[in-house]
Coordinates of C-alpha atoms in Angstrom, one line a residue:
Chain A
M6 CA 13.9 0.7 -19.7
I7 CA 11.4 2.5 -17.0
F8 CA 8.1 0.7 -18.5
L9 CA 10.5 -2.9 -17.5
P10 CA 9.1 -3.1 -13.3
V11 CA 5.3 -3.0 -15.2
V12 CA 5.5 -4.8 -18.2
L13 CA 7.3 -7.1 -17.0
P14 CA 5.2 -8.8 -14.0
L15 CA 2.6 -8.5 -16.3
L16 CA 4.1 -11.0 -18.5
S17 CA 5.0 -13.2 -16.2
A18 CA 1.7 -13.1 -15.1
A19 CA 0.3 -14.3 -17.6
I20 CA 2.5 -16.8 -18.7
L21 CA 1.7 -18.1 -14.8
M22 CA -1.4 -18.0 -16.1
M23 CA -0.7 -20.1 -19.2
L24 CA 1.1 -22.7 -16.8
H25 CA -1.7 -22.9 -14.1
A26 CA -2.4 -26.9 -14.9
R27 CA 1.1 -27.6 -14.4
P28 CA 2.5 -26.2 -10.4
R29 CA 5.3 -27.3 -10.3
A30 CA 6.8 -25.8 -13.5
Q31 CA 4.6 -22.4 -12.6
R32 CA 6.7 -22.8 -9.3
V33 CA 9.7 -22.4 -11.3
A34 CA 8.3 -19.6 -13.4
S35 CA 7.6 -18.0 -10.7
L36 CA 10.4 -17.5 -9.0
A37 CA 12.6 -16.0 -12.1
A38 CA 10.1 -13.6 -12.4
H39 CA 10.9 -12.6 -9.3
G40 CA 13.9 -12.6 -10.0
A41 CA 14.0 -11.4 -13.5
F42 CA 11.9 -8.6 -11.8
L43 CA 14.8 -7.9 -8.8
G44 CA 17.2 -7.4 -11.5
V45 CA 15.2 -5.0 -13.6
A46 CA 14.7 -3.5 -10.8
V47 CA 18.8 -3.3 -9.7
L48 CA 19.3 -2.3 -13.7
L49 CA 17.0 0.9 -12.9
F50 CA 18.8 1.2 -9.2
A51 CA 21.4 1.9 -10.7
R52 CA 21.2 4.0 -13.7
V53 CA 18.9 6.1 -11.7
Q54 CA 21.9 6.6 -9.5
G55 CA 24.4 7.1 -12.4
E56 CA 22.5 8.9 -14.8
G57 CA 19.8 10.8 -12.6
P58 CA 16.2 10.6 -13.1
I59 CA 15.1 9.0 -16.2
A60 CA 11.2 10.3 -17.7
A61 CA 8.9 9.3 -20.1
A62 CA 5.7 9.0 -21.7
V63 CA 3.3 6.4 -23.5
G64 CA 3.3 6.8 -27.1
G65 CA 4.6 9.5 -27.5
W66 CA 2.2 11.9 -25.7
H67 CA 5.1 14.3 -24.5
P68 CA 3.3 14.9 -20.8
P69 CA 1.0 17.4 -19.3
F70 CA -1.0 15.4 -22.1
G71 CA 0.3 12.3 -22.7
V72 CA 0.8 9.7 -18.7
S73 CA 4.5 9.8 -18.4
F74 CA 6.3 7.9 -15.9
L75 CA 9.7 9.2 -13.8
A76 CA 12.1 7.4 -12.6
D77 CA 14.1 9.4 -9.5
A78 CA 16.0 8.5 -7.0
L79 CA 13.2 8.1 -4.8
S80 CA 10.7 5.8 -6.9
A81 CA 14.0 3.6 -8.0
T82 CA 14.6 2.8 -4.4
M83 CA 10.9 2.3 -3.4
V84 CA 10.8 -0.8 -6.9
L85 CA 14.0 -2.0 -6.4
L86 CA 12.5 -2.3 -2.2
T87 CA 9.4 -3.7 -3.3
A88 CA 11.5 -5.8 -5.7
V89 CA 14.6 -7.0 -2.6
V90 CA 10.5 -8.2 0.0
A91 CA 9.8 -9.2 -3.0
F92 CA 12.1 -12.1 -3.8
P93 CA 13.0 -13.9 -0.1
V94 CA 9.0 -14.3 0.1
A95 CA 8.6 -15.6 -2.9
V96 CA 11.5 -18.3 -1.6
F97 CA 8.9 -19.0 1.9
A98 CA 6.1 -19.6 -0.6
L99 CA 8.1 -22.8 -2.5
A100 CA 9.0 -23.6 0.9
L101 CA 5.8 -24.0 2.1
A102 CA 4.7 -25.2 -1.5
D103 CA 0.3 -25.2 -0.3
G104 CA -1.0 -26.3 -3.1
R105 CA -4.4 -25.0 -2.9
W106 CA -4.1 -21.4 -3.1
E107 CA -1.4 -22.2 -5.9
R108 CA -4.6 -23.0 -7.9
M109 CA -6.9 -20.8 -6.8
G110 CA -4.3 -18.3 -8.3
Y111 CA -1.6 -17.1 -5.9
H112 CA 1.5 -16.6 -8.5
P113 CA -0.4 -14.7 -11.0
L114 CA -1.7 -12.6 -8.8
V115 CA 1.3 -11.6 -7.0
Q116 CA 2.6 -10.4 -10.3
V117 CA -0.3 -8.3 -11.0
M118 CA -0.1 -6.6 -7.6
L119 CA 4.0 -5.9 -8.6
A120 CA 3.7 -4.5 -11.8
G121 CA 0.1 -2.3 -10.1
V122 CA 2.5 -1.3 -7.1
S123 CA 6.0 -0.4 -9.4
G124 CA 2.8 1.6 -12.1
A125 CA 2.1 3.9 -8.7
F126 CA 6.2 4.5 -7.9
L127 CA 6.5 5.7 -11.4
T128 CA 3.6 7.8 -12.7
T129 CA 3.6 11.0 -12.9
D130 CA 0.0 11.8 -13.1
L131 CA -2.0 11.7 -10.4
F132 CA -5.1 9.7 -12.4
N133 CA -3.0 7.3 -13.2
L134 CA -2.4 6.4 -9.7
F135 CA -5.5 6.3 -9.3
V136 CA -5.6 3.8 -12.2
W137 CA -2.5 1.4 -11.0
F138 CA -4.5 1.7 -6.9
E139 CA -6.5 0.1 -8.3
V140 CA -4.7 -2.6 -10.2
T141 CA -3.3 -2.9 -6.9
L142 CA -6.3 -3.8 -5.5
I143 CA -8.2 -5.8 -7.7
S144 CA -5.7 -8.2 -7.3
S145 CA -4.4 -7.5 -3.5
F146 CA -8.5 -8.3 -2.7
V147 CA -8.0 -12.2 -4.4
L148 CA -5.3 -12.1 -2.8
L149 CA -6.6 -11.8 0.9
T150 CA -9.8 -14.3 0.1
L151 CA -7.1 -17.2 -1.3
G152 CA -8.6 -20.5 0.7
N153 CA -11.6 -18.9 1.6
R154 CA -11.8 -18.8 5.5
P155 CA -14.6 -17.2 7.0
A156 CA -12.2 -15.0 8.8
Q157 CA -10.6 -14.2 5.9
I158 CA -13.9 -13.2 3.9
Q159 CA -14.9 -11.0 6.9
G160 CA -11.5 -8.7 6.7
G161 CA -11.3 -9.5 3.3
F162 CA -15.3 -7.2 2.3
K163 CA -14.2 -4.7 5.3
Y164 CA -10.5 -4.2 3.4
V165 CA -12.4 -3.9 0.3
V166 CA -15.5 -1.8 1.1
L167 CA -13.4 0.3 2.9
N168 CA -10.7 0.7 -0.1
L169 CA -13.5 1.6 -2.7
L170 CA -15.4 4.1 -0.3
S171 CA -11.5 5.8 -1.0
S172 CA -11.9 5.4 -4.3
V173 CA -14.3 7.1 -4.9
V174 CA -12.9 10.3 -2.8
F175 CA -10.0 10.1 -4.8
L176 CA -12.3 10.0 -7.7
C177 CA -14.1 13.1 -6.3
A178 CA -10.7 14.6 -5.2
A179 CA -8.9 14.0 -8.9
G180 CA -11.5 15.5 -10.6
L181 CA -12.2 18.7 -8.6
L182 CA -8.3 19.9 -8.9
Y183 CA -9.3 19.0 -12.5
G184 CA -12.1 21.7 -12.9
V185 CA -9.4 24.2 -10.4
A186 CA -6.4 23.8 -12.0
G187 CA -6.6 22.0 -15.3
T188 CA -4.5 19.4 -15.2
L189 CA -3.9 16.6 -13.2
N190 CA 0.3 15.3 -14.2
L191 CA 2.1 16.7 -11.0
A192 CA 5.2 18.4 -12.3
D193 CA 2.6 20.1 -14.1
L194 CA 0.8 21.1 -11.4
A195 CA 3.7 22.4 -9.1
Q196 CA 4.4 25.5 -12.1
R197 CA 1.3 26.3 -12.6
R198 CA -0.5 29.8 -10.9
I199 CA -3.8 29.0 -9.2
P200 CA -5.7 32.3 -8.4
A201 CA -5.9 33.2 -4.9
E202 CA -9.7 32.9 -4.5
D203 CA -9.6 29.6 -5.3
L204 CA -7.2 28.6 -2.9
W205 CA -9.2 27.7 -0.4
L206 CA -10.4 24.8 -2.8
I207 CA -7.0 23.0 -3.3
G208 CA -6.5 22.8 0.2
L209 CA -9.7 21.5 0.1
V210 CA -8.9 18.7 -2.5
G211 CA -5.6 18.2 -0.3
V212 CA -7.7 17.2 2.3
L213 CA -9.2 14.8 0.3
F214 CA -6.4 13.1 -1.3
L215 CA -5.1 12.9 1.5
G216 CA -8.2 10.9 3.8
T217 CA -7.6 8.4 0.4
F218 CA -4.2 8.1 1.2
S219 CA -4.3 7.5 4.8
I220 CA -7.1 5.0 4.4
K221 CA -5.0 2.9 1.7
S222 CA -1.8 3.1 4.5
A223 CA -3.5 2.6 7.4
L224 CA -3.7 6.5 9.3
F225 CA -5.6 6.4 12.6
P226 CA -8.5 7.4 12.2
L227 CA -9.6 4.0 9.0
F228 CA -7.3 1.8 10.0
F229 CA -8.8 -1.3 11.4
W230 CA -9.5 -2.9 8.0
L231 CA -5.5 -3.9 8.4
P232 CA -5.5 -5.5 12.0
A233 CA -9.1 -7.4 10.4
A234 CA -7.2 -8.8 7.1
Y235 CA -3.6 -8.9 7.4
P236 CA -3.6 -12.2 10.2
T237 CA -6.0 -13.4 7.9
P238 CA -4.5 -14.7 4.4
A239 CA -2.2 -17.1 3.4
A240 CA 2.1 -16.7 5.5
P241 CA 3.0 -15.2 2.0
V242 CA 1.1 -13.2 0.9
A243 CA 0.6 -11.1 4.7
A244 CA 4.2 -10.8 4.4
L245 CA 4.0 -9.7 1.2
F246 CA 1.1 -7.1 2.0
A247 CA 3.1 -6.3 4.6
G248 CA 5.9 -4.8 3.2
V249 CA 4.7 -4.2 0.4
L250 CA 1.3 -2.4 0.4
T251 CA 1.1 0.7 3.1
K252 CA 4.2 1.7 1.4
V253 CA 2.2 2.3 -1.8
G254 CA 0.1 5.4 0.3
V255 CA 3.1 6.7 2.3
Y256 CA 4.4 6.8 -1.2
A257 CA 1.9 8.8 -2.2
I258 CA 1.3 11.2 0.9
L259 CA 5.1 12.1 0.1
R260 CA 5.6 12.5 -3.0
T261 CA 2.2 14.5 -4.1
G262 CA 2.9 16.6 -0.7
S263 CA 6.7 17.3 -1.5
V264 CA 6.3 18.3 -4.9
Y265 CA 2.9 19.9 -4.5
F266 CA 0.2 19.9 -1.5
A267 CA 3.1 20.8 1.2
D268 CA 4.2 23.7 -0.7
A269 CA 0.8 24.3 -2.6
T270 CA -1.7 24.7 1.0
A271 CA -1.3 25.2 4.7
V272 CA -3.3 22.8 6.3
W273 CA -1.5 20.1 4.7
T274 CA 1.1 19.7 7.7
P275 CA -0.9 19.3 9.9
A276 CA -3.4 18.0 8.8
V277 CA -0.5 14.8 8.4
L278 CA 0.8 15.1 11.6
A279 CA -3.3 14.9 13.0
L280 CA -3.0 12.0 11.5
S281 CA 0.1 9.9 11.9
V282 CA 0.6 10.8 15.4
P283 CA -2.4 9.1 17.3
T284 CA -1.6 6.0 14.7
M285 CA 1.4 5.8 16.4
L286 CA -0.5 5.3 19.5
V287 CA -3.6 2.7 18.3
G288 CA -1.8 0.9 16.8
V289 CA 1.3 0.4 19.2
F290 CA -1.5 0.6 21.8
G291 CA -3.2 -2.3 20.5
A292 CA -0.6 -4.6 19.4
I293 CA -0.3 -4.5 23.9
V294 CA -3.8 -6.2 24.8
Q295 CA -3.5 -8.9 21.2
T296 CA -2.3 -12.4 22.0
D297 CA -2.3 -14.2 17.8
W298 CA 2.0 -13.2 16.4
R299 CA 0.0 -11.8 13.5
R300 CA -2.3 -9.8 15.3
I301 CA 0.6 -8.1 17.2
L302 CA 2.2 -7.6 13.9
A303 CA -0.5 -6.3 12.0
F304 CA -1.3 -4.2 15.0
H305 CA 2.6 -2.9 15.6
S306 CA 2.6 -1.6 10.8
V307 CA -0.6 1.0 12.2
S308 CA 1.8 2.1 14.6
Q309 CA 5.3 1.8 12.3
V310 CA 3.0 3.6 9.1
G311 CA 2.6 6.1 11.9
Y312 CA 5.8 7.3 11.6
M313 CA 6.2 7.3 8.4
A314 CA 3.7 9.3 7.4
A315 CA 5.4 11.9 10.7
A316 CA 7.8 12.2 8.6
A317 CA 6.8 12.9 5.0
G318 CA 4.0 15.0 6.8
I319 CA 6.8 17.0 8.4
G320 CA 9.1 17.1 5.2
G321 CA 12.0 19.1 4.5
K322 CA 15.0 17.1 3.6
A323 CA 16.0 16.0 7.5
G324 CA 11.7 14.9 7.1
M325 CA 11.9 13.2 3.5
M326 CA 14.9 11.6 3.8
A327 CA 13.6 9.5 7.3
A328 CA 10.4 9.2 5.8
V329 CA 12.7 7.2 2.9
L330 CA 14.7 5.6 5.6
F331 CA 11.6 4.8 7.3
M332 CA 9.7 2.5 5.1
V333 CA 13.1 0.8 3.4
H334 CA 13.6 0.2 6.9
H335 CA 9.9 -1.4 7.6
G336 CA 9.4 -2.7 4.7
L337 CA 12.6 -5.3 5.3
V338 CA 11.6 -6.1 8.5
K339 CA 8.0 -5.7 9.3
S340 CA 7.9 -8.0 6.0
A341 CA 10.4 -10.4 7.4
L342 CA 8.6 -10.6 11.0
F343 CA 5.3 -11.7 9.2
V344 CA 7.9 -14.7 7.4
A345 CA 8.6 -15.8 10.6
A346 CA 5.8 -15.6 12.0
G347 CA 4.6 -18.2 9.0
A348 CA 7.5 -20.3 10.0
G349 CA 6.5 -20.5 13.1
W350 CA 3.3 -21.9 12.0
R351 CA 4.4 -24.2 10.3
L352 CA 7.3 -25.5 12.5
G353 CA 4.7 -25.4 15.7
G354 CA 0.9 -25.7 13.5
S355 CA -0.4 -22.3 15.2
Y356 CA -0.6 -18.4 15.4
R357 CA -1.8 -18.2 18.5
L358 CA 1.6 -17.0 21.1
D359 CA -0.2 -19.3 23.6
R360 CA -0.2 -22.5 21.8
L361 CA 3.8 -21.8 20.8
G362 CA 7.0 -22.1 23.4
G363 CA 10.7 -23.7 23.0
F364 CA 11.7 -22.6 19.6
A365 CA 15.1 -21.3 21.7
R366 CA 15.8 -24.5 22.2
S367 CA 14.7 -26.6 19.0
H368 CA 15.2 -24.1 15.8
G369 CA 18.3 -22.3 17.1
W370 CA 19.3 -20.4 14.3
Y371 CA 15.4 -19.7 14.0
A372 CA 15.2 -17.9 16.7
A373 CA 18.4 -15.8 16.4
L374 CA 17.3 -14.5 13.1
F375 CA 13.8 -13.6 14.4
L376 CA 15.3 -11.7 17.5
T377 CA 17.5 -10.0 15.8
L378 CA 14.4 -8.8 13.3
A379 CA 13.0 -8.1 16.1
L380 CA 15.2 -5.8 18.5
S381 CA 15.9 -3.9 14.3
L382 CA 12.1 -3.4 14.9
A383 CA 12.0 -1.6 18.6
G384 CA 15.3 0.9 16.9
F385 CA 18.1 -1.2 18.8
P386 CA 21.3 -0.2 17.0
P387 CA 23.1 -0.9 14.6
S388 CA 19.6 -2.5 13.2
S389 CA 17.8 -0.6 10.0
G390 CA 15.1 0.3 13.0
F391 CA 17.8 2.1 14.7
A392 CA 18.9 5.0 11.9
A393 CA 14.9 5.1 10.7
K394 CA 14.2 5.9 13.9
L395 CA 16.6 8.5 15.0
A396 CA 16.2 9.9 11.4
A397 CA 12.8 10.1 12.7
I398 CA 12.6 11.5 15.5
L399 CA 15.8 14.2 13.9
A400 CA 14.2 15.6 11.6
A401 CA 10.4 16.2 13.6
L402 CA 13.1 18.0 16.5
Q403 CA 14.6 20.3 13.5
G404 CA 11.2 20.9 12.1
G405 CA 10.4 22.2 15.5
Y406 CA 8.2 19.5 16.5
G407 CA 9.1 18.2 19.3
W408 CA 5.4 16.7 20.6
V409 CA 5.9 14.7 17.8
A410 CA 9.4 13.4 18.7
G411 CA 8.2 12.4 21.9
T412 CA 5.8 10.4 20.8
M413 CA 8.5 8.8 18.6
V414 CA 10.4 7.0 21.5
L415 CA 7.6 7.0 23.4
T416 CA 6.1 4.5 20.5
G417 CA 9.5 3.0 20.5
L418 CA 9.0 1.6 23.6
F419 CA 5.9 -0.2 23.4
T420 CA 7.3 -1.3 20.0
L421 CA 10.0 -3.0 22.4
F422 CA 7.2 -3.7 24.7
S423 CA 5.6 -5.9 22.1
M424 CA 8.7 -7.6 20.7
V425 CA 10.0 -9.2 23.8
K426 CA 6.3 -11.1 24.1
I427 CA 6.4 -12.4 20.9
W428 CA 10.2 -13.2 22.0
N429 CA 9.1 -14.9 25.9
E430 CA 6.2 -16.7 24.3
A431 CA 7.0 -18.2 21.2
F432 CA 11.1 -18.3 21.9
W433 CA 11.8 -18.4 25.5
K434 CA 9.0 -20.6 28.0
P435 CA 8.9 -24.5 27.3
A436 CA 6.8 -25.7 24.5
P437 CA 3.5 -26.3 25.5
E438 CA 1.9 -30.1 25.9
E439 CA 0.0 -29.7 22.8
M440 CA 1.9 -27.6 20.5
R441 CA 3.8 -30.9 18.2
V442 CA 6.5 -29.4 16.3
R443 CA 6.1 -30.5 12.8
T444 CA 10.1 -32.0 11.8
L445 CA 10.7 -30.9 7.9
G446 CA 13.1 -32.5 6.1
A447 CA 16.4 -30.2 5.0
G448 CA 15.0 -29.1 2.1
E449 CA 11.9 -27.3 3.6
R450 CA 14.0 -26.1 7.1
F451 CA 16.4 -24.5 3.9
L452 CA 14.4 -22.5 3.1
L453 CA 12.6 -21.6 5.8
H454 CA 15.7 -20.0 6.8
L455 CA 16.5 -18.2 3.6
P456 CA 14.5 -15.8 3.4
L457 CA 14.5 -14.7 6.9
A458 CA 19.1 -14.8 6.8
W459 CA 17.7 -12.4 3.4
F460 CA 15.8 -10.0 5.5
A461 CA 18.4 -10.0 8.6
A462 CA 21.4 -9.5 6.0
A463 CA 19.6 -6.5 4.6
A464 CA 18.6 -5.0 7.8
L465 CA 21.6 -5.2 9.8
G466 CA 23.0 -3.7 6.0
V467 CA 21.0 -1.0 5.7
G468 CA 21.2 -0.2 9.7
L469 CA 25.7 -0.8 9.2
G470 CA 26.9 1.2 6.1
W471 CA 23.4 1.9 4.2
S472 CA 21.7 4.7 5.5
P473 CA 24.4 7.7 4.3
A474 CA 24.0 5.8 0.9
L475 CA 20.2 6.0 0.7
A476 CA 20.0 9.1 1.8
S477 CA 22.7 10.8 -0.9
S478 CA 20.9 8.6 -3.8
A479 CA 17.1 10.1 -2.2
K480 CA 18.0 13.8 -1.8
A481 CA 19.1 14.2 -5.7
G482 CA 15.5 14.0 -7.0
M483 CA 13.7 14.2 -4.1
Q484 CA 13.3 17.0 -2.4
D485 CA 14.0 19.2 -4.9
R486 CA 10.6 19.9 -6.7
D487 CA 12.0 21.9 -9.7
G488 CA 14.0 19.3 -10.4
Y489 CA 11.3 17.0 -10.7
V490 CA 9.2 19.5 -12.3
R491 CA 12.3 19.5 -14.7
A492 CA 12.8 16.0 -15.6
V493 CA 9.1 15.2 -16.2
L494 CA 8.4 18.4 -18.5
G495 CA 11.9 18.7 -20.5
D496 CA 12.1 21.7 -22.3
E497 CA 8.6 23.0 -22.3
V498 CA 9.1 24.0 -18.6
R499 CA 7.8 28.0 -18.6
Chain B
M23 CA -31.7 26.9 -13.7
T24 CA -28.8 25.3 -15.6
V25 CA -27.7 22.1 -16.5
E26 CA -25.1 22.6 -14.2
A27 CA -27.5 23.4 -10.9
L28 CA -29.4 20.0 -12.0
L29 CA -26.5 18.3 -12.0
S30 CA -24.9 19.2 -9.1
V31 CA -28.2 19.1 -7.5
A32 CA -28.3 15.4 -9.0
V33 CA -24.5 14.5 -7.5
G34 CA -25.6 15.7 -3.8
V35 CA -28.7 13.6 -3.9
L36 CA -26.6 10.7 -6.1
F37 CA -24.2 10.9 -2.3
A38 CA -27.0 11.7 0.0
T39 CA -28.6 8.2 -0.7
G40 CA -25.2 6.6 -1.3
L41 CA -24.3 7.4 1.7
Y42 CA -27.7 6.1 3.8
L43 CA -27.1 2.9 2.7
M44 CA -24.1 2.7 3.0
L45 CA -25.4 2.9 6.4
R46 CA -27.6 0.6 7.2
R47 CA -26.8 -2.6 8.6
T48 CA -28.2 -4.5 5.3
I49 CA -25.2 -5.8 3.8
V50 CA -26.6 -5.5 -0.7
R51 CA -28.4 -1.5 1.3
L52 CA -24.0 -1.7 0.9
L53 CA -23.1 -2.5 -1.8
I54 CA -26.0 -0.2 -3.2
G55 CA -24.4 2.7 -1.6
L56 CA -20.9 2.4 -2.4
S57 CA -22.2 1.9 -6.3
L58 CA -24.6 5.5 -6.0
I59 CA -21.4 6.9 -4.6
G60 CA -19.0 5.7 -6.9
N61 CA -21.7 7.7 -10.2
A62 CA -21.7 10.4 -7.5
A63 CA -18.4 10.4 -8.1
N64 CA -18.1 9.9 -11.7
L65 CA -21.0 13.3 -12.5
L66 CA -18.9 14.8 -9.9
I67 CA -15.8 15.1 -12.3
F68 CA -18.3 15.6 -15.4
V69 CA -19.7 18.8 -13.4
A70 CA -16.6 20.2 -11.9
A71 CA -14.3 19.4 -15.0
S72 CA -15.9 20.9 -18.0
L73 CA -19.4 21.4 -18.4
R74 CA -19.9 23.8 -21.1
R75 CA -20.9 23.8 -25.4
G76 CA -17.6 23.4 -27.7
V77 CA -16.2 21.9 -30.7
P78 CA -15.1 18.8 -30.7
P79 CA -10.8 18.7 -30.0
I80 CA -9.5 18.4 -33.7
A81 CA -6.6 20.2 -34.1
P82 CA -6.9 22.0 -37.1
E83 CA -3.5 20.9 -39.8
G84 CA -0.4 22.5 -39.0
A85 CA -1.7 24.1 -35.8
A86 CA -0.4 22.2 -32.6
A87 CA -3.3 22.6 -30.3
P88 CA -7.0 22.2 -31.1
P89 CA -8.8 25.9 -30.8
P90 CA -9.4 27.1 -27.9
E91 CA -13.1 26.8 -27.9
A92 CA -12.8 23.2 -27.9
A93 CA -14.9 21.0 -25.1
D94 CA -11.8 18.9 -22.7
P95 CA -12.4 15.8 -24.0
L96 CA -9.9 14.3 -21.0
A97 CA -12.9 14.0 -18.1
Q98 CA -14.8 11.9 -20.8
A99 CA -11.9 9.5 -20.3
L100 CA -10.8 9.8 -17.2
I101 CA -14.8 9.1 -16.1
L102 CA -14.9 6.8 -19.1
T103 CA -11.6 5.0 -17.5
A104 CA -13.3 5.3 -13.9
I105 CA -16.8 3.8 -15.2
V106 CA -14.7 0.7 -16.7
I107 CA -12.9 0.2 -13.0
S108 CA -15.4 0.5 -10.2
F109 CA -18.0 -2.2 -13.0
G110 CA -15.7 -4.5 -12.5
V111 CA -14.6 -3.9 -8.7
L112 CA -18.5 -3.4 -7.9
G113 CA -18.7 -7.6 -9.7
F114 CA -16.1 -8.8 -7.2
A115 CA -17.3 -7.6 -4.3
L116 CA -20.3 -8.2 -5.5
A117 CA -19.6 -12.0 -5.5
L118 CA -17.2 -11.1 -2.2
T119 CA -20.4 -10.0 -0.8
D120 CA -22.1 -13.8 -1.5
R121 CA -19.7 -15.5 -0.1
T122 CA -19.5 -13.3 2.9
V123 CA -23.4 -14.3 4.0
Q124 CA -22.8 -17.8 3.1
A125 CA -19.3 -17.4 5.1
T126 CA -21.4 -16.0 8.0
G127 CA -24.8 -17.2 7.4
T128 CA -26.6 -13.6 7.6
D129 CA -25.8 -10.0 6.1
D130 CA -26.2 -8.4 9.1
L131 CA -23.3 -6.3 9.6
D132 CA -23.3 -6.1 13.5
Q133 CA -23.6 -9.9 13.1
M134 CA -20.0 -10.1 11.9
T135 CA -17.9 -9.8 14.4
E136 CA -13.9 -11.0 14.0
E137 CA -13.4 -14.2 14.4
E138 CA -10.0 -15.5 16.3
P139 CA -7.8 -16.2 13.4
E140 CA -7.6 -20.4 13.2
P141 CA -4.5 -21.9 14.8

């Protein structure tokens, strides 16, 4: 059961690869594969909720020797989020039905990426985490450059080089940690005693890991690959990346911090905060001067990752809850906004805000859905953004980090400014002369609106009633470090 | 000089050379630098984790664990995995570099300023 979120997408990727010559069958199979993945994620989440954490070891090699997987409340939530984001994006990809990038292998690659992301969420071993990062990266490299436009290649090149560098840093950190502690299993690490004279090494290793994760999640100062890369790929790819990929980095900060580094070394929390607070500001100020729809969204992704990482860095029960809630919120809403941008491009023929306009009059439903999602990102009640931001600010205040809370409020204000800019330009102002509005068939219109409605409903649902439920469910296996250790190692706890 | 000290120096030299090459403006040097740094990381794992003589790590019959003087095989397993992965990734990076040079018409990183995304 616990291996299904990894095995199933890999199997689907193989099947989709075989259907390469038959685009129509491939599309149907891709949708079915996403549906199956969603089903597995829901089942896993329900089982973890009902029975508590599920652990399994590959090939019967018990931890800490073998590679082990653990689905606790946090992991199951992240896998579920991935599936809930990936499914509507697949529907959106059907609506665009661009044969060019489909021929280049879009469908199988997405499945490989889902497998890599799920693996990263479920593994308990740091080196195994590295392997899943690489699986995710390789597929994302190719997805990012599908289509071969010059801007894509340039953005993709930055992404590839920075991520290769971060992989090397990850390897060094893992090697040093193994040399000091003798294990890379997170649960095993958490219960080892490190001699006092080696503690400075743990601090060093912690900072190296944080460096890697901060590149993956686009934290300040190495965030610039994200605004260069995210506005360039095919519309569904951008939506999927925005929802899922940066979360992997934040999840890694949250997981390694809560299980090990936050307790093991005093530098962890200040280091995370020192990276994440400037991230919030740089991202949101970067967005102000942009005039390209997807560039604005990409800069906002950077700024929002800052919130999540700050909450994860503050830690404790409140910080963890806030980080999880924020990841769920941002995964849903940011993907949705990228889908909305893609829909705008489909309808109006451009991503440039000066070439768009009048959607509020010409496409009322589309405009209403966008407004719901944009206000959610800005943090209006009763949306998920309000719940997430409130939780993050309260966590910062409780932890005694008033200046972090203040930055969060300020960033929220500027987020609203950018969202209003998109609304004013693309939706409210009259359509510019040169804009050619494409008229779409009823089927395609339905397929464009369906994912947006799905996301808007999910965002409102999370904001209205599910935040307490999410919080109570995540608390079971996440905040409690000993629970994690016990769930992974079973009876072998020394 | 022990092997550990020698290898440590080698790691340092590889990192320094790799970083120097990565800071050059030519895109191919950047890639060579990256691959050097990758090798440095592999050597680093080797030095940091286990570099000593030992018996093969095979548990005798009936015992639950190998004898304590056994060499640690895990570091080598890690390095092997890392080598395979970096080989694949580097292959992709090479192809991408080729495409980048074709698309931009230059191999100078300073010339690759961002273009406005196409409408």
